[in-house]
Short mmCIF file of C-alpha atoms and ligand atoms in Angstrom, two decimals:
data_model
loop_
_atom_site.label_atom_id
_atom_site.label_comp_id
_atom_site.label_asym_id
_atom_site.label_seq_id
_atom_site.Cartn_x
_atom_site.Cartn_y
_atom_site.Cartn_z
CA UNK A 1028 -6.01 28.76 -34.38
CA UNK A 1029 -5.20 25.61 -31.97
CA UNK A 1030 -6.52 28.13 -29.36
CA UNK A 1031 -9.52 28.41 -31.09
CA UNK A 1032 -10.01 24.54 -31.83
CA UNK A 1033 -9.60 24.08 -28.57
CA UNK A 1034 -12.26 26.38 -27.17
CA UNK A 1035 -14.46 24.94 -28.89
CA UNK A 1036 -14.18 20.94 -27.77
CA UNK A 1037 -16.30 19.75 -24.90
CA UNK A 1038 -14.84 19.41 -21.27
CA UNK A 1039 -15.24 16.20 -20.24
CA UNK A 1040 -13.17 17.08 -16.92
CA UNK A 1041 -11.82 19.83 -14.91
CA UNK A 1042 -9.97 19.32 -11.50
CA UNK A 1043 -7.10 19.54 -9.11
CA UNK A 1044 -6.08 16.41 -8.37
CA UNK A 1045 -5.48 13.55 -11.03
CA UNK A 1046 -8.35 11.82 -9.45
CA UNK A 1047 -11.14 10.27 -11.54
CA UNK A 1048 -14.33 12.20 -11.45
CA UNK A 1049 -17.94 11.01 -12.71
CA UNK A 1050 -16.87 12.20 -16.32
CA UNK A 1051 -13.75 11.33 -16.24
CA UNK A 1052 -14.20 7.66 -15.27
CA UNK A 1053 -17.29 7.26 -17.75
CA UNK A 1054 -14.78 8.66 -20.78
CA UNK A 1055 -11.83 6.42 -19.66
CA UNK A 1056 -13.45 3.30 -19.13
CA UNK A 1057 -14.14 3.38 -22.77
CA UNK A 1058 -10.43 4.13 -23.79
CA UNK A 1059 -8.95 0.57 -22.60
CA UNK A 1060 -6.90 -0.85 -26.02
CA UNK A 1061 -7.39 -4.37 -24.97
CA UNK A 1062 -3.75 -5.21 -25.28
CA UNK A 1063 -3.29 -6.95 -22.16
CA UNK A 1064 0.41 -4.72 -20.97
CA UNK A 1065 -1.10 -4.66 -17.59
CA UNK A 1066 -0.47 -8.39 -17.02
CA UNK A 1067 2.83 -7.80 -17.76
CA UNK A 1068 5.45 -5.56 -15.90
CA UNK A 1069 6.90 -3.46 -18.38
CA UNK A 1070 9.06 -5.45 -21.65
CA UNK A 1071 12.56 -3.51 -20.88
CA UNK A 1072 11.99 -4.38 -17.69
CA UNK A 1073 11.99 -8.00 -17.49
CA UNK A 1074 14.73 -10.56 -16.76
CA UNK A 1075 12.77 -13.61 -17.48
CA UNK A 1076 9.99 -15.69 -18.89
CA UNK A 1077 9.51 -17.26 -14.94
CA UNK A 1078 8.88 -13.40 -13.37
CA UNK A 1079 7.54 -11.38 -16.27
CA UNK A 1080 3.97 -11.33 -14.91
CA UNK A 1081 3.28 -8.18 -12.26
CA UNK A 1082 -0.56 -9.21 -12.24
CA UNK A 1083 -1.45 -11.42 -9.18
CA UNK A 1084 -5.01 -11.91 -10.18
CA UNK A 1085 -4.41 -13.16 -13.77
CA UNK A 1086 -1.48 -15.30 -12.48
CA UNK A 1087 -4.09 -16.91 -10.23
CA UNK A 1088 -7.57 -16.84 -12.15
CA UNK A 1089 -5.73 -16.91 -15.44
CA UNK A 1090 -9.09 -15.20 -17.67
CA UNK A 1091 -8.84 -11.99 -19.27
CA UNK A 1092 -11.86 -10.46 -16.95
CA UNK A 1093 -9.28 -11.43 -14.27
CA UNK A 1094 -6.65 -8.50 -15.18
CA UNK A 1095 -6.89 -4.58 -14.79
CA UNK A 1096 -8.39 -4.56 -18.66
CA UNK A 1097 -10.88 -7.08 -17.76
CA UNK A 1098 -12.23 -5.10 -14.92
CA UNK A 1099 -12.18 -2.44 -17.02
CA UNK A 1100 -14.49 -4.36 -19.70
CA UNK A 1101 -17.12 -5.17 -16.81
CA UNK A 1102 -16.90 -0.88 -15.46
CA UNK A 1103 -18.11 -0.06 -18.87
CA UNK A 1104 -20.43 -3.17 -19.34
CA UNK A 1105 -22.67 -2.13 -16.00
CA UNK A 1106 -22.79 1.84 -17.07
CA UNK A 1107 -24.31 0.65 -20.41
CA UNK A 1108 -26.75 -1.66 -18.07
CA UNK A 1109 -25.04 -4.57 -20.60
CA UNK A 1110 -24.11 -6.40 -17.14
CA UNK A 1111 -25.83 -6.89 -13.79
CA UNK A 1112 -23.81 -7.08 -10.55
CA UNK A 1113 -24.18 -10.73 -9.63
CA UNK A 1114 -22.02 -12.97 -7.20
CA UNK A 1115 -19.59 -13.65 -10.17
CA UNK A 1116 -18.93 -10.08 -10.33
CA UNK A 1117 -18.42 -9.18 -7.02
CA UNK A 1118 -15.67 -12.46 -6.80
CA UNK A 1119 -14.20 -10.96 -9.76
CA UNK A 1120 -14.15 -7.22 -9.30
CA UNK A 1121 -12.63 -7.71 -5.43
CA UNK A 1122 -9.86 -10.88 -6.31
CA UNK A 1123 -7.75 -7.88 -7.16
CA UNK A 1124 -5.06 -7.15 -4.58
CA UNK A 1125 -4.94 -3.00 -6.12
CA UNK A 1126 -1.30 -3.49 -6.05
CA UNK A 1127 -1.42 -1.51 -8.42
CA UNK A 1128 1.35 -2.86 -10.89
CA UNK A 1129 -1.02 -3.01 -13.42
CA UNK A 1130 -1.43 0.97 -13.46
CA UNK A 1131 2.37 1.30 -13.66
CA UNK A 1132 2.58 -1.24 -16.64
CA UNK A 1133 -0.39 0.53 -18.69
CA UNK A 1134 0.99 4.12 -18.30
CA UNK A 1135 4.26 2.90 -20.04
CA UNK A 1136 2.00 3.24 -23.24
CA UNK A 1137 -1.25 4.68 -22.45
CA UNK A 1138 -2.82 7.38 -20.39
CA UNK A 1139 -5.01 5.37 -18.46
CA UNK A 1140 -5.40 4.99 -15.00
CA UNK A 1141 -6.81 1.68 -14.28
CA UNK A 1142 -5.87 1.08 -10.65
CA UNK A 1143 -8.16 4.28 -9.77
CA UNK A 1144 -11.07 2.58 -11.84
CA UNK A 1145 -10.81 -0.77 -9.96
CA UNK A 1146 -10.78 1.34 -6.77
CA UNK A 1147 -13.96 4.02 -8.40
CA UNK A 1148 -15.84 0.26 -9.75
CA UNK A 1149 -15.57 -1.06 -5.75
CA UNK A 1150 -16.86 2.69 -4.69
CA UNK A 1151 -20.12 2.51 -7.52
CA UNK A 1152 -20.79 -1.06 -6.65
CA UNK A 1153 -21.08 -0.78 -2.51
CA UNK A 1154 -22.75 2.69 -3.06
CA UNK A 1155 -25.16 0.03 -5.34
CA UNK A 1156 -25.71 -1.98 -2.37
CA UNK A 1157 -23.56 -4.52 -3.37
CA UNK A 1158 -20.13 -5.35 -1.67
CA UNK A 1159 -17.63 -5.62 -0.37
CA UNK A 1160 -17.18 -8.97 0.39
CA UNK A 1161 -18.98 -10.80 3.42
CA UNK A 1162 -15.47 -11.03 5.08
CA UNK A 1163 -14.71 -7.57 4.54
CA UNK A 1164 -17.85 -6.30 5.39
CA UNK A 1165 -17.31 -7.98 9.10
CA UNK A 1166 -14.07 -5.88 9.19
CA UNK A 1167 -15.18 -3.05 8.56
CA UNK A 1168 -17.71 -3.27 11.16
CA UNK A 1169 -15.36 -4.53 13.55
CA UNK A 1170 -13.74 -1.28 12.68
CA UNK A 1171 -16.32 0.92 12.90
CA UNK A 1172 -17.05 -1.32 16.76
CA UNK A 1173 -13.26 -1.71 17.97
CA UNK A 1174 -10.97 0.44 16.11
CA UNK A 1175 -9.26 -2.26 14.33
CA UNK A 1176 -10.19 -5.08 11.64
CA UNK A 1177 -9.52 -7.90 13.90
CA UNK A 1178 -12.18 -7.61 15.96
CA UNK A 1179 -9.55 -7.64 19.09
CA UNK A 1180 -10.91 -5.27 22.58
CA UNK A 1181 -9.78 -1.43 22.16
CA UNK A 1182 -8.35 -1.73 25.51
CA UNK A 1183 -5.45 -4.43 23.99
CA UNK A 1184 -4.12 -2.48 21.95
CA UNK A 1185 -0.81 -1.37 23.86
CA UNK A 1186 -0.25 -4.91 24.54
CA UNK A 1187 2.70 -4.65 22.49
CA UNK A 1188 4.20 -2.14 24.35
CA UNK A 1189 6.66 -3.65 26.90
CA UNK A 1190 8.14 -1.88 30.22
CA UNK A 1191 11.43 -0.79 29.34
CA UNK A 1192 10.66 1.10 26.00
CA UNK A 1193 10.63 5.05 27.03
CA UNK A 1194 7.57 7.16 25.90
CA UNK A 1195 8.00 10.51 25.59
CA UNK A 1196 4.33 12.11 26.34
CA UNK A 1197 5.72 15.47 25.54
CA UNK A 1198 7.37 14.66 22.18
CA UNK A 1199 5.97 16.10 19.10
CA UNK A 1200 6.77 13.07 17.19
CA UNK A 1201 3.77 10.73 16.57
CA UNK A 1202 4.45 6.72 16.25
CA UNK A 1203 1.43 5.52 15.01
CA UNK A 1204 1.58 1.62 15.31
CA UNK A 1205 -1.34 0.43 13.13
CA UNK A 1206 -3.38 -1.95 14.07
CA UNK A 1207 -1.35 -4.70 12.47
CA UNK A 1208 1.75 -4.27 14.19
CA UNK A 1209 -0.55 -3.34 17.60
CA UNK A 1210 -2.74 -6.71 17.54
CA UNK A 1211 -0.97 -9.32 15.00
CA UNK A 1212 2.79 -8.02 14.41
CA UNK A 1213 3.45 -7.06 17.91
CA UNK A 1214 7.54 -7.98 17.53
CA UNK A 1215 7.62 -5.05 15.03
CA UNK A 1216 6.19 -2.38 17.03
CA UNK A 1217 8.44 -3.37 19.52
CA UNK A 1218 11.39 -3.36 17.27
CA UNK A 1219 10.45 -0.31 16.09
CA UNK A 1220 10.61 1.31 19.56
CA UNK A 1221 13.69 0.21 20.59
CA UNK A 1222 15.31 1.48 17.75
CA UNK A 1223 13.88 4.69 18.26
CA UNK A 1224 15.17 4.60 22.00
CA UNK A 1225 18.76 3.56 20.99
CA UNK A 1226 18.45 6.53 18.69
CA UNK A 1227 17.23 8.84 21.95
CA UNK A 1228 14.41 9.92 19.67
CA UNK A 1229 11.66 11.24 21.35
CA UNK A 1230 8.21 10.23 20.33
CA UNK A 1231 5.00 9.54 22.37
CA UNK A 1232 2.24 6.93 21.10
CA UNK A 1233 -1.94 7.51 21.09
CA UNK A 1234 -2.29 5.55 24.51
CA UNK A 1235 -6.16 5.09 24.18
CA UNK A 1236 -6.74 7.61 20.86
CA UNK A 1237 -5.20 5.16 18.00
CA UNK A 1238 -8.06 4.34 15.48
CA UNK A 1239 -7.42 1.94 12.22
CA UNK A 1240 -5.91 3.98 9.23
CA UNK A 1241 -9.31 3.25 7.30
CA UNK A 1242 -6.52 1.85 4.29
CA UNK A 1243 -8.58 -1.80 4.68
CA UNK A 1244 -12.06 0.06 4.22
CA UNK A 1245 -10.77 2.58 1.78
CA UNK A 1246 -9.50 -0.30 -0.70
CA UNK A 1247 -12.73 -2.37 -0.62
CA UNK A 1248 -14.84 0.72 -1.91
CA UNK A 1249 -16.92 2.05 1.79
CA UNK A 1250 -15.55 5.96 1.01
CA UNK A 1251 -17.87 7.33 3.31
CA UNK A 1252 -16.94 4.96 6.29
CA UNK A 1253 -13.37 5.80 5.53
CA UNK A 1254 -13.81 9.16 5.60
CA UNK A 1255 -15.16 8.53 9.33
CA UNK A 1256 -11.44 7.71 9.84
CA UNK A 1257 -9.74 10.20 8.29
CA UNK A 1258 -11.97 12.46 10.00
CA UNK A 1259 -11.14 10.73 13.49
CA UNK A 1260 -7.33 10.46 13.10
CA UNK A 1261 -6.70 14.05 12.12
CA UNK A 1262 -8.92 15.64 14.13
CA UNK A 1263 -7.02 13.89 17.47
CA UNK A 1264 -3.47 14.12 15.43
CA UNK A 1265 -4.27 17.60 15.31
CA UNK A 1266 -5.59 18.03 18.80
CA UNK A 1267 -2.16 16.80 20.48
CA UNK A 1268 -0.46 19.08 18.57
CA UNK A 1269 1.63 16.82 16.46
CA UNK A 1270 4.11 17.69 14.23
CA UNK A 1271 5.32 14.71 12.92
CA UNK A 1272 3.89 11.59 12.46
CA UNK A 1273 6.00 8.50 11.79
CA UNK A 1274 4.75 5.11 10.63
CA UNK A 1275 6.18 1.24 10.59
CA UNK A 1276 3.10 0.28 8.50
CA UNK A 1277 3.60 1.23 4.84
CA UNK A 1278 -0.74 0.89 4.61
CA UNK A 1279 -0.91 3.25 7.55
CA UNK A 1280 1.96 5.38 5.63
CA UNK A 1281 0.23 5.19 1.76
CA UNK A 1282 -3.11 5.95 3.09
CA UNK A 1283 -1.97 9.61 5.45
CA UNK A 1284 0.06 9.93 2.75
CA UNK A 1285 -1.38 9.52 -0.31
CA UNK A 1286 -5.40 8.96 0.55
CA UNK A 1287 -6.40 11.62 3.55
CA UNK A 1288 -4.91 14.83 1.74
CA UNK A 1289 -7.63 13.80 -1.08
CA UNK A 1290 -10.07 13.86 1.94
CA UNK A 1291 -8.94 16.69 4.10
CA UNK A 1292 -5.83 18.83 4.22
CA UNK A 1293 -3.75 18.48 7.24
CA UNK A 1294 -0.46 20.16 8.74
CA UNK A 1295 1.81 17.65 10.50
CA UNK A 1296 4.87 15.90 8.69
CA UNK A 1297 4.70 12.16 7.57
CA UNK A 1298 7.23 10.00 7.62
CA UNK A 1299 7.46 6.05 7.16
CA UNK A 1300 10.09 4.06 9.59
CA UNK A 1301 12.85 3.82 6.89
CA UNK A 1302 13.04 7.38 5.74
CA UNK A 1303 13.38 8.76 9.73
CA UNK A 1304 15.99 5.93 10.29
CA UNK A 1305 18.48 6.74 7.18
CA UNK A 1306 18.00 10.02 8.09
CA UNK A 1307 19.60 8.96 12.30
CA UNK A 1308 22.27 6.98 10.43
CA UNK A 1309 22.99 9.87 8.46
CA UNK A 1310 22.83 12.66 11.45
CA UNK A 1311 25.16 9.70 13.21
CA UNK A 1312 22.36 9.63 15.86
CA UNK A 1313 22.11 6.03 14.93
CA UNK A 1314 24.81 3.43 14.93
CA UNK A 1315 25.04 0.16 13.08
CA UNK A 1316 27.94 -2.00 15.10
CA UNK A 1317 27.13 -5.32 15.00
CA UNK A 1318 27.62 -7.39 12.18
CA UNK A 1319 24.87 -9.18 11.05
CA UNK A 1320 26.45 -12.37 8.49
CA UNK A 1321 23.04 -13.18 6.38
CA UNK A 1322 22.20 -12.96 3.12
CA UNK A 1323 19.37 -10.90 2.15
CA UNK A 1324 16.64 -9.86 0.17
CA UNK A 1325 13.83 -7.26 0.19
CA UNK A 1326 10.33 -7.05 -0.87
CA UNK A 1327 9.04 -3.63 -2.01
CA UNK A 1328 5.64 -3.13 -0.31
CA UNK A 1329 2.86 -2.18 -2.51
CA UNK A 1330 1.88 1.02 -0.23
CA UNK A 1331 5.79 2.02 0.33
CA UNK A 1332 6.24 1.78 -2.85
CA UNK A 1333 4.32 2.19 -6.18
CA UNK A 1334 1.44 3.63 -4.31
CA UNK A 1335 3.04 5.88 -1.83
CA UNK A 1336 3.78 8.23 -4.69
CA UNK A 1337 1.66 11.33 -4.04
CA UNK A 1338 -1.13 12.84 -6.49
CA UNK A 1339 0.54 15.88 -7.93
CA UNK A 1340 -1.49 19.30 -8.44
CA UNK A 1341 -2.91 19.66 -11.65
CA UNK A 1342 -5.05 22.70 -12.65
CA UNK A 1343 -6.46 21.61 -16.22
CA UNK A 1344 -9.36 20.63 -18.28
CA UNK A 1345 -9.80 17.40 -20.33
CA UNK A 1346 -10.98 17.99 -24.10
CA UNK A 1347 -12.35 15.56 -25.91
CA UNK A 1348 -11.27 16.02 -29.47
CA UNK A 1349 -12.60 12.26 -31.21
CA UNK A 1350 -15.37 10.31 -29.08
CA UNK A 1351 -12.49 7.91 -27.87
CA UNK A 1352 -9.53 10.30 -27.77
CA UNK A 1353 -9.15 12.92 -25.38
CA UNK A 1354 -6.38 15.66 -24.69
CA UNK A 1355 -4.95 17.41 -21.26
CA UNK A 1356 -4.34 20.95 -21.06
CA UNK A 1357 -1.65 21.92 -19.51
CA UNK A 1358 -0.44 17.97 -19.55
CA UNK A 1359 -1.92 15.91 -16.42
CA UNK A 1360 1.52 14.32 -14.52
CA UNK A 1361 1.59 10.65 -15.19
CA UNK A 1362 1.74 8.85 -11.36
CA UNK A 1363 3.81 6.00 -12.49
CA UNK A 1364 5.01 4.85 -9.08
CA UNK A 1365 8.67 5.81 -9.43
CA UNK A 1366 8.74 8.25 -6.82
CA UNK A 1367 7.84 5.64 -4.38
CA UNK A 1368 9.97 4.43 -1.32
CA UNK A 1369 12.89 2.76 -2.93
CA UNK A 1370 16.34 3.88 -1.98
CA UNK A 1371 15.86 4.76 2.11
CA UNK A 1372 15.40 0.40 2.96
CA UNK A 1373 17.91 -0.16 0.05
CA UNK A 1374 20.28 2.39 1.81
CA UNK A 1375 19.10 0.84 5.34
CA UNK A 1376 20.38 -2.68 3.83
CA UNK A 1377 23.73 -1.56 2.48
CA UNK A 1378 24.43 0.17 5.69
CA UNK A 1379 24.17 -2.51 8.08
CA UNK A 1380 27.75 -4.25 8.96
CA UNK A 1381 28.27 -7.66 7.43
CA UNK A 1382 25.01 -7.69 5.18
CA UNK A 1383 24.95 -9.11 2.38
CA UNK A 1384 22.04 -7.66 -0.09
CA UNK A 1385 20.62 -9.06 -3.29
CA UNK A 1386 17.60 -7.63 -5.48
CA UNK A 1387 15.38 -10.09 -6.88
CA UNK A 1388 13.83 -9.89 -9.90
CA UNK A 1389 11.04 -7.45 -9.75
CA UNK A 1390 11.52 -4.46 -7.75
CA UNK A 1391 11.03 -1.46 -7.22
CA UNK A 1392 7.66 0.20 -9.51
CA UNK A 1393 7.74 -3.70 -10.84
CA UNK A 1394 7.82 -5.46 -7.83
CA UNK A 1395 4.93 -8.26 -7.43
CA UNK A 1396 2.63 -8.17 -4.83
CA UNK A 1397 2.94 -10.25 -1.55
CA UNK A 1398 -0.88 -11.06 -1.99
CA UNK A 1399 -2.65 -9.73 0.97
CA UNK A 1400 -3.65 -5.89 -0.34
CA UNK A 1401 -6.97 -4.96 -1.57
CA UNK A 1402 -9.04 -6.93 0.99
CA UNK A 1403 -7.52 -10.28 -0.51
CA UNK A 1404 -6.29 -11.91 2.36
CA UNK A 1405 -9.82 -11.81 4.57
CA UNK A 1406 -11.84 -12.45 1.54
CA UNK A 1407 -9.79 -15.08 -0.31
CA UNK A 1408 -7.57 -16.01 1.72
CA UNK A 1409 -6.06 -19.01 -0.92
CA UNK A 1410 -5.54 -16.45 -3.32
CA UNK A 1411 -3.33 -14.78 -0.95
CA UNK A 1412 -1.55 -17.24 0.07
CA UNK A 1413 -0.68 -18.14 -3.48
CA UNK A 1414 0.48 -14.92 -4.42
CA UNK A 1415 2.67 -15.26 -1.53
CA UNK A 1416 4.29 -18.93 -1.93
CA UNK A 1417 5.51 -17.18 -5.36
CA UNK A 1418 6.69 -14.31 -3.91
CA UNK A 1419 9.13 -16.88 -1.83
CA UNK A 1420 10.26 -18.33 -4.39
CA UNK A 1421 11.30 -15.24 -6.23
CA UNK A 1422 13.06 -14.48 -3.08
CA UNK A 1423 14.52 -18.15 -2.79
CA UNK A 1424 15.69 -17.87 -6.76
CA UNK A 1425 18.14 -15.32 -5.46
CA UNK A 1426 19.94 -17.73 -2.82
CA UNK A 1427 19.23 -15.63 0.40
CA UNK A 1428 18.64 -16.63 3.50
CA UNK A 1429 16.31 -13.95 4.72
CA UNK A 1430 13.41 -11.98 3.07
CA UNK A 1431 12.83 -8.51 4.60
CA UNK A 1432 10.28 -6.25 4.14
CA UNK A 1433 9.04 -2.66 5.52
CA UNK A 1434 5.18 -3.65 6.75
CA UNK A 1435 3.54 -5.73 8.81
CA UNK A 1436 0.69 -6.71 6.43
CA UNK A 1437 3.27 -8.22 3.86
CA UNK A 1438 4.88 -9.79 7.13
CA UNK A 1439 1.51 -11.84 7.71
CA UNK A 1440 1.46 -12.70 4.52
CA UNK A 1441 4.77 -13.53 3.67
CA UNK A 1442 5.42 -15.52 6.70
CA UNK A 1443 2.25 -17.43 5.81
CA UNK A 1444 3.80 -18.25 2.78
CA UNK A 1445 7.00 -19.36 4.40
CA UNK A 1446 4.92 -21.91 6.26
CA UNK A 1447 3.03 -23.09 3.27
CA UNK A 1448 5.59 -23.51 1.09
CA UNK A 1449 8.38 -25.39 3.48
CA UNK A 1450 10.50 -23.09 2.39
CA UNK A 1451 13.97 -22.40 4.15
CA UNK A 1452 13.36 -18.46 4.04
CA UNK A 1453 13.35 -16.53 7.32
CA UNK A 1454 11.46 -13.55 7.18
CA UNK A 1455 11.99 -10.03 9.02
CA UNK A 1456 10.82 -6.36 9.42
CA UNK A 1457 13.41 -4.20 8.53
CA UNK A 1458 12.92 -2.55 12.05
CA UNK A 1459 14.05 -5.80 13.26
CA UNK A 1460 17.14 -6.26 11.31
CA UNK A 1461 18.39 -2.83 12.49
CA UNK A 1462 17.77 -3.54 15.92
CA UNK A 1463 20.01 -6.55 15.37
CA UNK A 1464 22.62 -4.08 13.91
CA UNK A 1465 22.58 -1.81 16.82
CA UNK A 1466 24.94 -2.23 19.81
CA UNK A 1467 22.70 -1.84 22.55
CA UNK A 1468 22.31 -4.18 25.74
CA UNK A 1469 18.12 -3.87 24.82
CA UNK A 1470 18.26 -4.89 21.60
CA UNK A 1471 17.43 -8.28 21.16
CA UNK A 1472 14.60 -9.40 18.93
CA UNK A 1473 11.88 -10.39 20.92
CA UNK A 1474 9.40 -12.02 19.24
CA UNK A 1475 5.99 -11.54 20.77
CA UNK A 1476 2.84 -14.20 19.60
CA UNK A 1477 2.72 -14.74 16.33
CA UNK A 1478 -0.46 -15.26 15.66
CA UNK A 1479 -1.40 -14.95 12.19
CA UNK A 1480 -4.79 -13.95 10.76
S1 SF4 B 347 -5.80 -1.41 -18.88
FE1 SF4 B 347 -4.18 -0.43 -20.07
S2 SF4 B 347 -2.66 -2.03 -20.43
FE2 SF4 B 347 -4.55 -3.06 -19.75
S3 SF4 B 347 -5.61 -3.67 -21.62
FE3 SF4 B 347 -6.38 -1.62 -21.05
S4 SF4 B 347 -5.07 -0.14 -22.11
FE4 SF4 B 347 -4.03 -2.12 -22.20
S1 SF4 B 348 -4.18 -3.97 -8.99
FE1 SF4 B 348 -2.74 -5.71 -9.01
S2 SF4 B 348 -4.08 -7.54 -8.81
FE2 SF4 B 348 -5.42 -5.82 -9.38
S3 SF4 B 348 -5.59 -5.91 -11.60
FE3 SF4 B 348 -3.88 -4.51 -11.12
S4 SF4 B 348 -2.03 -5.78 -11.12
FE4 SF4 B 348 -3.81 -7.16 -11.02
#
């Protein structure tokens, strides 16, 4: 009889992925309950009144329209032509870092997914002729000109690269620097070398064939640009012959990982710098002698964690049994962000001689954001650097000396927020802190220009 029923009630979406289609998005847009969760990480979860929020945009703009259900509102409000895109939109729909801990928050309840309709509004609105933002739009060209956002010469970007780290051009291992870590975080591409080398693990580099992940274009809603990318990076990935491809950016990592298999299927192994180096420590092909006597913390990156969780398979059909209610069949998997990178830096931090390690408040699927994501830090730069200055302080409130994170774009950030806030903090890559760990005549830090964007 249920079979029956259910024969009979309009699809209103059939697919593979979990990803939104047309249908989809128009049906789900409609299904927001208005009750605000998604400013809020998840009750159970929080330790106290001062770091209950997980929204960065709402903390900031502090206006409904300024949260994942606001943006919602305005996605259904310009399909029913009740709303125009104006400058006041625009501001609004891209001051959202797509952190994404508002999609983890809502899914506690509700079967929404509102981080892919901020990302599906940015897509409708450029493919509108509007967006993204002035700022972005220069990186993206700079992108589509140089290779990388920051408008830096192609040619520079092996500047990084110092004499005595060994290359391997035969390896079949792939570090991909990013063009963060090549142009702006040069200290952690180095670190992230060397500890490669004191591991005697092989890997080459693209000497002239790196090209930007397409993550910064991707998030500000220019799919077909970024599909340029995807199109550019496997293609030569695939040409070498590859079969493994290892990252220090979690942006780089998230979008391979997560992003390009949406795009175009590819063969080669991912892996993000904190996976392949638990997994040395654990073949003992990497040892941790030195003690290193600091207190630390960590900051969960957006893109190692929450987002890097992949889109499972799903082979069903949406039904729509009420106007507003809908059913899955078979169930769609919920992406709630807890299969993100959590325990490899954790077990990176515990392993290192001397360390002391201390969570802060929200972590893991419920960290907060360091503020830069999402096209934020070109294109509002004070709104990043807010977000920032109270990530610190969640990281001073635990009484550490040293904030460490697993990407160079938080790095920018954070650091920036360092400076702003006169706070004591230090701040390192976790690549970094290892190499400080290792016994190993070449392992000093060296800190290259720090020049921040
Ligand atoms: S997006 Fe989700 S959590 Fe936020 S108001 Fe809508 S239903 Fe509630
Ligand atoms: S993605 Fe992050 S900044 Fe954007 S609405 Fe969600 S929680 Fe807020």
């Amino acid at each position: 009889m249920l079979k029956f029923v259910l024969n009979k009630l309009p699809s209103i979406g059939k697919g593979v992925s979990t990803l939104l289609n047309e249908q989809e998005y128009n049906e789900m847009i409609k299904r927001c309950l208005r009750c605000s969760i998604c400013k809020w990480i998840p009750q159970l979860q929080i330790k106290s009144q001062k770091y209950a929020s997980i929204c960065p945009s709402i903390d900031m703009f502090n206006f409904h329209a300024y949260s994942a259900g606001g943006r919602i509102i305005i996605a259904l409000a310009l399909e029913m032509g009740r709303l125009k895109p104006s400058k006041e939109l625009m501001e609004i729909v891209y001051k959202c870092t797509e952190c994404g801990g508002c999609d983890v928050s809502c899914k506690f309840l509700n079967t929404l997914e509102p981080l892919e309709i901020i990302v599906k509004l940015r897509e409708k609105l450029v493919s509108l002729g509007y967006g993204p933002m002035p700022k972005q739009q220069k990186y993206i060209k700079s992108i589509k000109n140089s290779n990388n956002p920051y408008n830096e010469p192609h040619e520079n970007r092996l500047n990084w690269l110092s004499n005595d780290i060994k290359i391997e051009p035969d390896a079949k291992v792939l570090y991909f620097v990013g063009c963060t870590s090549s142009y702006r975080r040069k200290e952690i591409a180095n670190a992230t070398a060397r500890v490669m080398n004191a591991a005697n693990y092989p890997f080459k580099i693209l000497i002239e064939n790196e090209y930007c992940c397409g993550s910064p274009i991707l998030r500000t809603g220019d799919k077909k640009s970024f599909i340029n990318q995807v199109n550019k990076n496997i293609d030569i990935i695939e040409k070498k012959g590859i079969e493994t491809v290892v990252f220090s950016c979690a942006g780089c990592y998230d979008t391979f990982k997560v992003d390009y298999p949406l795009e175009r299927e590819y063969n080669f192994k991912i892996l993000h710098t904190t996976e392949l180096f638990n997994d040395l420590i654990e073949k003992s092909k990497l040892e941790l002698n030195n003690q290193v006597l600091h207190t630390v913390t960590y900051h969960d990156p957006c893109h190692l964690g929450r987002n890097s969780e992949p889109y499972e398979k799903w082979d069903g059909e949406s039904l729509q049994m009420m106007p507003l209610v809908s059913i899955n069949m078979p169930e769609k998997p919920k992406r709630c962000g807890a299969n993100g990178i959590y325990n490899s830096p954790r077990n990176l931090l515990n392993k290192i001689p001397g360390l002391k390690f201390i969570e802060m408040e929200r972590i893991k699927e419920y960290s907060y954001c360091c503020g830069a994501g999402g096209g934020v830090k070109s294109a509002f730069p004070e709104f990043a650097l807010k977000t920032a200055k109270t990530r610190i302080e969640e990281a001073e409130d635990t009484g550490a000396e040293i904030i460490i994170s697993a990407c160079p774009f938080c790095s920018t950030n954070l650091k920036d927020g360092i400076v702003e806030k006169g706070s004591n903090l230090s701040f390192y890559d976790i690549s970094e802190l290892l190499l400080m760990a290792i016994d190993s005549p070449t392992n000093s830090v060296k800190e290259s220009s720090m020049e921040v964007t």
